[in-house]
Amino acid sequence: MAVGIAPVSLEHVSIGAWVMVLAILAPFGFCINAIGFNKRFGKRFLKANRGRRAQLDAEPFQ
């Protein structure tokens, strides 16, 4: 299926290569999502966002 929808330049890539790419990218995508949903990372992101938001909200009143 992947070979049928591939652009012409990727037409000669073997099925094994496609499987290898997917096998490498799937754990990478999982790790990125795990970091994004991590509580500590999320709290740090929200804290930074809240500080930036407070600064932007206070600017018109200065």
mmCIF file of C-alpha atoms in Angstrom:
data_model
loop_
_atom_site.group_PDB
_atom_site.id
_atom_site.type_symbol
_atom_site.label_atom_id
_atom_site.label_comp_id
_atom_site.label_asym_id
_atom_site.label_seq_id
_atom_site.Cartn_x
_atom_site.Cartn_y
_atom_site.Cartn_z
ATOM 1 C CA MET A 1 0.000 0.000 0.000
ATOM 2 C CA ALA A 2 2.799 2.460 0.892
ATOM 3 C CA VAL A 3 4.588 1.732 -2.386
ATOM 4 C CA GLY A 4 1.422 2.463 -4.371
ATOM 5 C CA ILE A 5 1.002 5.964 -2.930
ATOM 6 C CA ALA A 6 4.714 6.871 -2.838
ATOM 7 C CA PRO A 7 5.978 9.685 -5.077
ATOM 8 C CA VAL A 8 7.900 8.693 -8.190
ATOM 9 C CA SER A 9 11.278 9.461 -6.600
ATOM 10 C CA LEU A 10 10.569 6.946 -3.810
ATOM 11 C CA GLU A 11 9.196 4.293 -6.125
ATOM 12 C CA HIS A 12 12.300 2.078 -5.957
ATOM 13 C CA VAL A 13 12.479 1.929 -2.149
ATOM 14 C CA SER A 14 11.934 -1.627 -0.957
ATOM 15 C CA ILE A 15 9.197 -2.730 1.407
ATOM 16 C CA GLY A 16 11.839 -3.685 3.967
ATOM 17 C CA ALA A 17 13.157 -0.121 3.979
ATOM 18 C CA TRP A 18 9.644 1.238 4.574
ATOM 19 C CA VAL A 19 9.162 -1.182 7.457
ATOM 20 C CA MET A 20 12.530 -0.182 8.928
ATOM 21 C CA VAL A 21 11.660 3.526 8.729
ATOM 22 C CA LEU A 22 8.318 2.906 10.420
ATOM 23 C CA ALA A 23 9.994 0.757 13.085
ATOM 24 C CA ILE A 24 12.396 3.607 13.880
ATOM 25 C CA LEU A 25 9.864 6.450 13.752
ATOM 26 C CA ALA A 26 7.116 4.763 15.807
ATOM 27 C CA PRO A 27 9.108 4.629 19.091
ATOM 28 C CA PHE A 28 10.428 8.145 18.411
ATOM 29 C CA GLY A 29 6.864 9.456 18.060
ATOM 30 C CA PHE A 30 5.817 7.603 21.192
ATOM 31 C CA CYS A 31 8.684 9.163 23.177
ATOM 32 C CA ILE A 32 7.831 12.659 21.959
ATOM 33 C CA ASN A 33 4.216 12.164 23.046
ATOM 34 C CA ALA A 34 5.273 10.713 26.393
ATOM 35 C CA ILE A 35 7.442 13.773 27.070
ATOM 36 C CA GLY A 36 4.599 16.077 26.056
ATOM 37 C CA PHE A 37 2.133 14.439 28.426
ATOM 38 C CA ASN A 38 4.608 14.163 31.287
ATOM 39 C CA LYS A 39 3.269 15.955 34.378
ATOM 40 C CA ARG A 40 6.521 17.705 35.252
ATOM 41 C CA PHE A 41 7.047 18.977 31.708
ATOM 42 C CA GLY A 42 3.406 20.060 31.465
ATOM 43 C CA LYS A 43 3.547 21.964 34.746
ATOM 44 C CA ARG A 44 6.748 23.745 33.694
ATOM 45 C CA PHE A 45 5.184 24.661 30.344
ATOM 46 C CA LEU A 46 2.007 25.967 31.976
ATOM 47 C CA LYS A 47 3.984 27.975 34.516
ATOM 48 C CA ALA A 48 6.060 29.619 31.781
ATOM 49 C CA ASN A 49 2.951 30.285 29.725
ATOM 50 C CA ARG A 50 1.148 31.782 32.740
ATOM 51 C CA GLY A 51 4.085 34.111 33.445
ATOM 52 C CA ARG A 52 4.230 35.257 29.852
ATOM 53 C CA ARG A 53 0.475 35.754 29.787
ATOM 54 C CA ALA A 54 0.535 37.833 32.982
ATOM 55 C CA GLN A 55 3.240 40.043 31.509
ATOM 56 C CA LEU A 56 1.259 40.568 28.303
ATOM 57 C CA ASP A 57 -1.936 41.310 30.235
ATOM 58 C CA ALA A 58 -0.171 43.877 32.442
ATOM 59 C CA GLU A 59 1.473 45.839 29.590
ATOM 60 C CA PRO A 60 -1.583 47.934 28.597
ATOM 61 C CA PHE A 61 -1.966 49.201 32.174
ATOM 62 C CA GLN A 62 1.594 50.463 32.539
#
